[in-house]
PDB file of C-alpha atoms in Angstrom:
ATOM      1  CA  MET A 115       0.000   0.000   0.000  1.00 39.00           C
ATOM      2  CA  ASP A 116       1.220   3.502  -0.848  1.00 45.00           C
ATOM      3  CA  VAL A 117       0.720   5.307   2.453  1.00 45.00           C
ATOM      4  CA  GLU A 118       1.854   8.582   0.812  1.00 53.00           C
ATOM      5  CA  LYS A 119      -1.225   8.643  -1.403  1.00 70.00           C
ATOM      6  CA  ALA A 120      -3.682  11.214  -0.111  1.00 81.00           C
ATOM      7  CA  PRO A 121      -6.859   9.813   1.436  1.00 93.00           C
ATOM      8  CA  GLN A 122      -9.857  10.257  -0.844  1.00 96.00           C
ATOM      9  CA  LEU A 123     -12.683  12.585   0.183  1.00 97.00           C
ATOM     10  CA  VAL A 124     -16.296  11.451  -0.254  1.00 97.00           C
ATOM     11  CA  GLN A 125     -18.885  14.163   0.334  1.00 97.00           C
ATOM     12  CA  THR A 126     -21.434  13.547  -2.450  1.00 97.00           C
ATOM     13  CA  GLY A 127     -22.786  10.680  -4.508  1.00 97.00           C
ATOM     14  CA  PRO A 128     -24.151   7.205  -3.763  1.00 97.00           C
ATOM     15  CA  GLU A 129     -21.273   6.243  -1.448  1.00 97.00           C
ATOM     16  CA  GLN A 130     -21.886   9.233   0.807  1.00 97.00           C
ATOM     17  CA  PHE A 131     -25.620   8.557   0.757  1.00 97.00           C
ATOM     18  CA  GLU A 132     -25.121   4.938   1.797  1.00 97.00           C
ATOM     19  CA  ALA A 133     -22.627   5.807   4.535  1.00 98.00           C
ATOM     20  CA  GLY A 134     -24.633   8.771   5.761  1.00 98.00           C
ATOM     21  CA  LEU A 135     -21.562  10.868   6.600  1.00 98.00           C
ATOM     22  CA  THR A 136     -18.845  12.742   4.737  1.00 98.00           C
ATOM     23  CA  TYR A 137     -15.505  10.933   5.092  1.00 98.00           C
ATOM     24  CA  ARG A 138     -12.003  10.277   3.835  1.00 98.00           C
ATOM     25  CA  TYR A 139     -10.720   6.787   3.157  1.00 98.00           C
ATOM     26  CA  GLN A 140      -7.471   5.103   2.151  1.00 96.00           C
ATOM     27  CA  MET A 141      -7.670   1.717   0.467  1.00 95.00           C
ATOM     28  CA  PRO A 142      -5.077  -0.994   1.092  1.00 93.00           C
ATOM     29  CA  SER A 143      -3.521  -3.062  -1.640  1.00 87.00           C
ATOM     30  CA  GLY A 144      -4.110  -6.774  -1.995  1.00 84.00           C
ATOM     31  CA  PRO A 145      -7.236  -8.849  -1.558  1.00 86.00           C
ATOM     32  CA  GLY A 146      -9.823  -8.216   1.147  1.00 87.00           C
ATOM     33  CA  PRO A 147     -11.842  -8.350   3.238  1.00 96.00           C
ATOM     34  CA  TYR A 148      -9.712  -5.828   5.097  1.00 97.00           C
ATOM     35  CA  PRO A 149      -9.221  -5.203   8.790  1.00 97.00           C
ATOM     36  CA  THR A 150     -10.415  -1.648   9.249  1.00 98.00           C
ATOM     37  CA  ALA A 151      -9.600   1.328  11.453  1.00 98.00           C
ATOM     38  CA  VAL A 152     -12.277   4.015  11.733  1.00 98.00           C
ATOM     39  CA  MET A 153     -10.814   7.239  13.130  1.00 98.00           C
ATOM     40  CA  LEU A 154     -13.187   9.557  15.012  1.00 98.00           C
ATOM     41  CA  HIS A 155     -12.154  13.169  15.506  1.00 98.00           C
ATOM     42  CA  GLY A 156     -12.986  15.201  18.579  1.00 96.00           C
ATOM     43  CA  ARG A 157     -15.256  18.180  19.183  1.00 95.00           C
ATOM     44  CA  LEU A 158     -14.680  21.049  16.735  1.00 94.00           C
ATOM     45  CA  GLY A 159     -12.730  18.810  14.362  1.00 95.00           C
ATOM     46  CA  THR A 160     -12.968  17.460  10.824  1.00 96.00           C
ATOM     47  CA  GLU A 161     -12.258  14.217   8.993  1.00 96.00           C
ATOM     48  CA  ASP A 162      -8.766  15.530   8.209  1.00 96.00           C
ATOM     49  CA  VAL A 163      -7.292  15.933  11.688  1.00 96.00           C
ATOM     50  CA  MET A 164      -7.015  12.242  12.561  1.00 97.00           C
ATOM     51  CA  TRP A 165      -4.592  11.289   9.769  1.00 96.00           C
ATOM     52  CA  VAL A 166      -1.634  12.109  12.009  1.00 96.00           C
ATOM     53  CA  PHE A 167      -2.407   8.735  13.641  1.00 97.00           C
ATOM     54  CA  ARG A 168      -2.330   6.817  10.339  1.00 96.00           C
ATOM     55  CA  LYS A 169       1.259   5.776  11.051  1.00 96.00           C
ATOM     56  CA  THR A 170       0.110   3.747  14.063  1.00 97.00           C
ATOM     57  CA  ILE A 171      -2.181   1.516  11.975  1.00 97.00           C
ATOM     58  CA  PRO A 172      -0.765  -1.621  10.311  1.00 94.00           C
ATOM     59  CA  GLN A 173      -0.591  -2.269   6.607  1.00 89.00           C
ATOM     60  CA  PRO A 174      -2.555  -3.431   4.781  1.00 91.00           C
ATOM     61  CA  TRP A 175      -5.613  -2.047   6.623  1.00 96.00           C
ATOM     62  CA  LEU A 176      -8.499  -0.026   5.312  1.00 96.00           C
ATOM     63  CA  VAL A 177      -8.444   3.356   7.085  1.00 98.00           C
ATOM     64  CA  VAL A 178     -11.486   5.624   7.189  1.00 98.00           C
ATOM     65  CA  ALA A 179     -12.205   8.919   8.946  1.00 98.00           C
ATOM     66  CA  PRO A 180     -15.806  10.186   9.008  1.00 98.00           C
ATOM     67  CA  ARG A 181     -16.813  13.783   9.612  1.00 98.00           C
ATOM     68  CA  ALA A 182     -19.056  14.241  12.645  1.00 98.00           C
ATOM     69  CA  PRO A 183     -22.606  15.209  11.655  1.00 97.00           C
ATOM     70  CA  LEU A 184     -23.152  18.406  13.674  1.00 96.00           C
ATOM     71  CA  PRO A 185     -21.727  21.742  12.447  1.00 95.00           C
ATOM     72  CA  GLU A 186     -20.296  23.786  15.305  1.00 93.00           C
ATOM     73  CA  GLN A 187     -18.194  26.957  15.024  1.00 90.00           C
ATOM     74  CA  GLU A 188     -17.189  26.251  11.405  1.00 90.00           C
ATOM     75  CA  HIS A 189     -16.103  22.734  12.385  1.00 95.00           C
ATOM     76  CA  PHE A 190     -17.964  19.578  13.398  1.00 97.00           C
ATOM     77  CA  SER A 191     -18.884  17.704  16.564  1.00 97.00           C
ATOM     78  CA  TRP A 192     -20.535  14.397  17.398  1.00 97.00           C
ATOM     79  CA  LEU A 193     -22.767  16.002  20.006  1.00 95.00           C
ATOM     80  CA  LEU A 194     -23.172  19.543  21.281  1.00 92.00           C
ATOM     81  CA  GLN A 195     -21.480  19.443  24.644  1.00 85.00           C
ATOM     82  CA  PRO A 196     -21.450  22.381  27.067  1.00 81.00           C
ATOM     83  CA  PRO A 197     -18.052  23.090  28.651  1.00 75.00           C
ATOM     84  CA  ASP A 198     -17.182  20.792  31.554  1.00 74.00           C
ATOM     85  CA  LYS A 199     -20.316  18.695  30.987  1.00 82.00           C
ATOM     86  CA  TRP A 200     -19.884  14.959  30.587  1.00 92.00           C
ATOM     87  CA  PRO A 201     -22.916  13.431  28.844  1.00 95.00           C
ATOM     88  CA  ASP A 202     -24.618  10.218  29.846  1.00 95.00           C
ATOM     89  CA  LEU A 203     -24.870   7.233  27.527  1.00 95.00           C
ATOM     90  CA  ALA A 204     -28.319   8.182  26.242  1.00 95.00           C
ATOM     91  CA  ALA A 205     -27.002  11.538  25.003  1.00 95.00           C
ATOM     92  CA  PHE A 206     -24.727   9.672  22.598  1.00 97.00           C
ATOM     93  CA  THR A 207     -27.622   7.851  20.890  1.00 97.00           C
ATOM     94  CA  PRO A 208     -27.824  10.078  17.765  1.00 97.00           C
ATOM     95  CA  ALA A 209     -24.039   9.981  17.289  1.00 98.00           C
ATOM     96  CA  VAL A 210     -23.924   6.205  17.731  1.00 98.00           C
ATOM     97  CA  GLU A 211     -26.820   5.728  15.328  1.00 98.00           C
ATOM     98  CA  ALA A 212     -24.995   7.795  12.681  1.00 98.00           C
ATOM     99  CA  LEU A 213     -21.774   5.870  13.292  1.00 98.00           C
ATOM    100  CA  THR A 214     -23.609   2.527  13.186  1.00 98.00           C
ATOM    101  CA  ARG A 215     -25.015   3.322   9.750  1.00 98.00           C
ATOM    102  CA  PHE A 216     -21.526   4.315   8.626  1.00 98.00           C
ATOM    103  CA  LEU A 217     -19.870   1.135   9.930  1.00 98.00           C
ATOM    104  CA  ARG A 218     -22.509  -1.095   8.373  1.00 98.00           C
ATOM    105  CA  ALA A 219     -21.879   0.494   4.976  1.00 98.00           C
ATOM    106  CA  LEU A 220     -18.137  -0.169   4.935  1.00 98.00           C
ATOM    107  CA  PRO A 221     -18.202  -3.885   3.992  1.00 98.00           C
ATOM    108  CA  SER A 222     -20.237  -3.278   0.832  1.00 97.00           C
ATOM    109  CA  LEU A 223     -18.486  -0.011  -0.077  1.00 97.00           C
ATOM    110  CA  TYR A 224     -14.852  -0.963   0.558  1.00 96.00           C
ATOM    111  CA  ASN A 225     -14.728  -4.669   1.442  1.00 96.00           C
ATOM    112  CA  ALA A 226     -14.151  -3.972   5.134  1.00 97.00           C
ATOM    113  CA  ASP A 227     -14.120  -7.123   7.240  1.00 98.00           C
ATOM    114  CA  PRO A 228     -17.178  -6.752   9.512  1.00 97.00           C
ATOM    115  CA  GLU A 229     -15.469  -8.984  12.074  1.00 97.00           C
ATOM    116  CA  ARG A 230     -12.406  -6.709  12.304  1.00 97.00           C
ATOM    117  CA  ILE A 231     -13.560  -3.111  12.631  1.00 98.00           C
ATOM    118  CA  TYR A 232     -11.621  -1.075  15.199  1.00 98.00           C
ATOM    119  CA  LEU A 233     -12.416   2.439  16.375  1.00 98.00           C
ATOM    120  CA  LEU A 234      -9.728   5.035  17.076  1.00 98.00           C
ATOM    121  CA  GLY A 235     -11.171   8.115  18.767  1.00 98.00           C
ATOM    122  CA  PHE A 236      -9.675  11.356  20.043  1.00 98.00           C
ATOM    123  CA  SER A 237     -11.282  13.325  22.911  1.00 97.00           C
ATOM    124  CA  GLN A 238     -15.039  13.482  22.189  1.00 97.00           C
ATOM    125  CA  GLY A 239     -14.400  10.964  19.407  1.00 98.00           C
ATOM    126  CA  ALA A 240     -13.042   8.566  22.024  1.00 98.00           C
ATOM    127  CA  ALA A 241     -16.244   8.995  24.030  1.00 98.00           C
ATOM    128  CA  VAL A 242     -18.310   8.226  20.916  1.00 98.00           C
ATOM    129  CA  ALA A 243     -16.163   5.149  20.278  1.00 98.00           C
ATOM    130  CA  PHE A 244     -16.700   3.915  23.845  1.00 98.00           C
ATOM    131  CA  ALA A 245     -20.437   4.623  23.573  1.00 98.00           C
ATOM    132  CA  ALA A 246     -20.643   2.728  20.286  1.00 98.00           C
ATOM    133  CA  ALA A 247     -18.855  -0.261  21.803  1.00 98.00           C
ATOM    134  CA  LEU A 248     -21.225  -0.264  24.784  1.00 97.00           C
ATOM    135  CA  MET A 249     -24.372   0.192  22.678  1.00 96.00           C
ATOM    136  CA  THR A 250     -23.458  -1.969  19.646  1.00 96.00           C
ATOM    137  CA  PRO A 251     -20.674  -4.307  20.839  1.00 94.00           C
ATOM    138  CA  LYS A 252     -21.124  -6.779  17.971  1.00 93.00           C
ATOM    139  CA  LEU A 253     -20.130  -4.099  15.436  1.00 96.00           C
ATOM    140  CA  VAL A 254     -16.813  -3.262  17.069  1.00 97.00           C
ATOM    141  CA  ARG A 255     -13.800  -5.525  17.562  1.00 97.00           C
ATOM    142  CA  GLY A 256     -11.754  -3.091  19.666  1.00 98.00           C
ATOM    143  CA  VAL A 257     -11.338   0.561  20.618  1.00 98.00           C
ATOM    144  CA  ALA A 258      -8.426   2.944  21.085  1.00 98.00           C
ATOM    145  CA  GLY A 259      -9.473   6.046  23.020  1.00 98.00           C
ATOM    146  CA  LEU A 260      -7.031   8.956  23.170  1.00 98.00           C
ATOM    147  CA  VAL A 261      -7.359  11.635  25.894  1.00 97.00           C
ATOM    148  CA  GLY A 262     -11.084  10.962  26.065  1.00 96.00           C
ATOM    149  CA  PHE A 263     -13.816  10.117  28.523  1.00 96.00           C
ATOM    150  CA  ALA A 264     -16.572   7.542  28.800  1.00 97.00           C
ATOM    151  CA  PRO A 265     -20.296   8.255  28.847  1.00 96.00           C
ATOM    152  CA  GLU A 266     -21.853   8.481  32.287  1.00 94.00           C
ATOM    153  CA  VAL A 267     -23.673   5.217  32.941  1.00 95.00           C
ATOM    154  CA  PRO A 268     -24.188   2.972  35.985  1.00 95.00           C
ATOM    155  CA  PRO A 269     -21.570   0.180  35.785  1.00 93.00           C
ATOM    156  CA  GLU A 270     -24.197  -2.473  36.447  1.00 94.00           C
ATOM    157  CA  GLN A 271     -26.047  -1.351  33.312  1.00 94.00           C
ATOM    158  CA  VAL A 272     -23.120  -2.314  31.081  1.00 95.00           C
ATOM    159  CA  ALA A 273     -21.646  -5.212  33.074  1.00 95.00           C
ATOM    160  CA  GLY A 274     -20.355  -7.943  30.765  1.00 94.00           C
ATOM    161  CA  LYS A 275     -21.218  -6.148  27.517  1.00 95.00           C
ATOM    162  CA  LEU A 276     -17.598  -5.926  26.360  1.00 97.00           C
ATOM    163  CA  ASP A 277     -16.475  -9.422  27.268  1.00 95.00           C
ATOM    164  CA  GLY A 278     -12.760  -9.533  26.404  1.00 96.00           C
ATOM    165  CA  MET A 279     -12.848  -6.567  23.989  1.00 98.00           C
ATOM    166  CA  PRO A 280      -9.352  -5.025  23.675  1.00 98.00           C
ATOM    167  CA  ILE A 281      -9.317  -1.334  24.594  1.00 98.00           C
ATOM    168  CA  PHE A 282      -6.389   1.084  24.581  1.00 98.00           C
ATOM    169  CA  ILE A 283      -6.701   4.231  26.705  1.00 98.00           C
ATOM    170  CA  ALA A 284      -4.224   7.121  26.613  1.00 98.00           C
ATOM    171  CA  ALA A 285      -4.523   9.810  29.282  1.00 98.00           C
ATOM    172  CA  GLY A 286      -2.660  13.083  29.791  1.00 96.00           C
ATOM    173  CA  ALA A 287      -1.599  13.575  33.398  1.00 96.00           C
ATOM    174  CA  GLN A 288      -1.950  17.357  33.054  1.00 96.00           C
ATOM    175  CA  ASP A 289      -4.814  17.416  30.549  1.00 95.00           C
ATOM    176  CA  PRO A 290      -6.812  20.659  31.016  1.00 94.00           C
ATOM    177  CA  THR A 291      -9.543  19.612  28.568  1.00 94.00           C
ATOM    178  CA  VAL A 292     -10.409  16.091  29.739  1.00 95.00           C
ATOM    179  CA  PRO A 293      -9.160  15.751  33.327  1.00 95.00           C
ATOM    180  CA  TYR A 294      -7.055  12.707  34.115  1.00 96.00           C
ATOM    181  CA  ASP A 295      -9.569  11.368  36.634  1.00 96.00           C
ATOM    182  CA  LEU A 296     -12.141  11.040  33.839  1.00 96.00           C
ATOM    183  CA  ALA A 297      -9.778   8.772  31.930  1.00 96.00           C
ATOM    184  CA  GLU A 298      -9.346   6.657  35.070  1.00 97.00           C
ATOM    185  CA  ARG A 299     -13.123   6.473  35.481  1.00 96.00           C
ATOM    186  CA  ALA A 300     -13.456   5.432  31.846  1.00 97.00           C
ATOM    187  CA  ALA A 301     -10.952   2.622  32.343  1.00 98.00           C
ATOM    188  CA  GLU A 302     -12.770   1.390  35.440  1.00 97.00           C
ATOM    189  CA  LEU A 303     -16.171   1.487  33.711  1.00 97.00           C
ATOM    190  CA  LEU A 304     -14.886  -0.425  30.696  1.00 98.00           C
ATOM    191  CA  ARG A 305     -13.201  -3.009  32.902  1.00 97.00           C
ATOM    192  CA  ARG A 306     -16.509  -3.450  34.734  1.00 96.00           C
ATOM    193  CA  ALA A 307     -18.065  -3.999  31.308  1.00 97.00           C
ATOM    194  CA  GLY A 308     -15.609  -6.871  30.767  1.00 97.00           C
ATOM    195  CA  ALA A 309     -13.115  -5.184  28.429  1.00 98.00           C
ATOM    196  CA  ASP A 310      -9.406  -5.991  28.347  1.00 98.00           C
ATOM    197  CA  VAL A 311      -8.166  -2.452  29.071  1.00 98.00           C
ATOM    198  CA  GLU A 312      -4.603  -1.317  28.400  1.00 98.00           C
ATOM    199  CA  PHE A 313      -4.193   2.025  30.219  1.00 98.00           C
ATOM    200  CA  HIS A 314      -1.367   4.463  29.518  1.00 98.00           C
ATOM    201  CA  GLU A 315      -0.629   7.700  31.367  1.00 97.00           C
ATOM    202  CA  TYR A 316       1.592  10.306  29.731  1.00 97.00           C
ATOM    203  CA  ALA A 317       3.059  13.540  31.003  1.00 95.00           C
ATOM    204  CA  GLY A 318       1.495  16.566  29.354  1.00 93.00           C
ATOM    205  CA  GLY A 319      -1.891  17.718  28.218  1.00 95.00           C
ATOM    206  CA  HIS A 320      -4.552  17.095  25.600  1.00 96.00           C
ATOM    207  CA  LYS A 321      -2.478  15.273  23.002  1.00 96.00           C
ATOM    208  CA  LEU A 322      -0.713  11.985  22.336  1.00 97.00           C
ATOM    209  CA  PRO A 323       3.082  12.319  22.736  1.00 96.00           C
ATOM    210  CA  ALA A 324       5.699  10.376  20.784  1.00 97.00           C
ATOM    211  CA  GLU A 325       5.754   7.672  23.461  1.00 97.00           C
ATOM    212  CA  GLY A 326       2.005   7.295  23.062  1.00 97.00           C
ATOM    213  CA  ILE A 327       2.321   6.976  19.288  1.00 98.00           C
ATOM    214  CA  LYS A 328       4.758   4.122  19.846  1.00 98.00           C
ATOM    215  CA  ASP A 329       2.437   2.402  22.348  1.00 98.00           C
ATOM    216  CA  LEU A 330      -0.592   2.823  20.096  1.00 98.00           C
ATOM    217  CA  ARG A 331       1.309   1.341  17.146  1.00 98.00           C
ATOM    218  CA  ALA A 332       2.242  -1.669  19.294  1.00 98.00           C
ATOM    219  CA  TRP A 333      -1.406  -2.110  20.323  1.00 98.00           C
ATOM    220  CA  PHE A 334      -2.584  -2.060  16.706  1.00 98.00           C
ATOM    221  CA  ASN A 335       0.202  -4.416  15.652  1.00 97.00           C
ATOM    222  CA  ALA A 336      -0.983  -6.872  18.285  1.00 97.00           C
ATOM    223  CA  ARG A 337      -4.430  -6.732  16.695  1.00 95.00           C
ATOM    224  CA  ALA A 338      -2.896  -7.557  13.308  1.00 87.00           C
TER     225      ALA A 338
END
């Protein structure tokens, strides 16, 4: 696969209609069906910002980055979230429904392997990825959540839903946007749900440092 080739933008036509969201994708070479990484940007982002993490994803994988459906301040968000408010699981329903339609379209559009679809989310995108795993666990094989949080939900409500699902969590020890304790709470919730959680703490704020890139690449390579 030529990883230097620019990801293709889809914002009109039958493919966009079937998927329900605008997105960029990068096809692998060789025969499918392909293991697939779906990269979910954070609040006030676009489908373009997540490609910095492309280097952590193995070859040959199909890589796709959808644009969140809600316009906000000339960018896009998965849900409109007041500052310092951490939504409950029900608040993520519209975002998860849009993502579910998108994921279900990928096998027919790009020969994605429906048994090997992984979500990689940043900040609010990580929360959407966790919510999607909790609400539609059969659609998702694993989740990597970067400097994100989990939806508020009683642990007993999700107990056992993620039996053995591999989850990577990266947290910034000095994160001013998503406080570190929220990442710890997310890890505990997902463990209570039965997930196999790999938790990483990094010095710094709301970003993934070079050490985190290395750890994330190792996590994805283990999935390959």
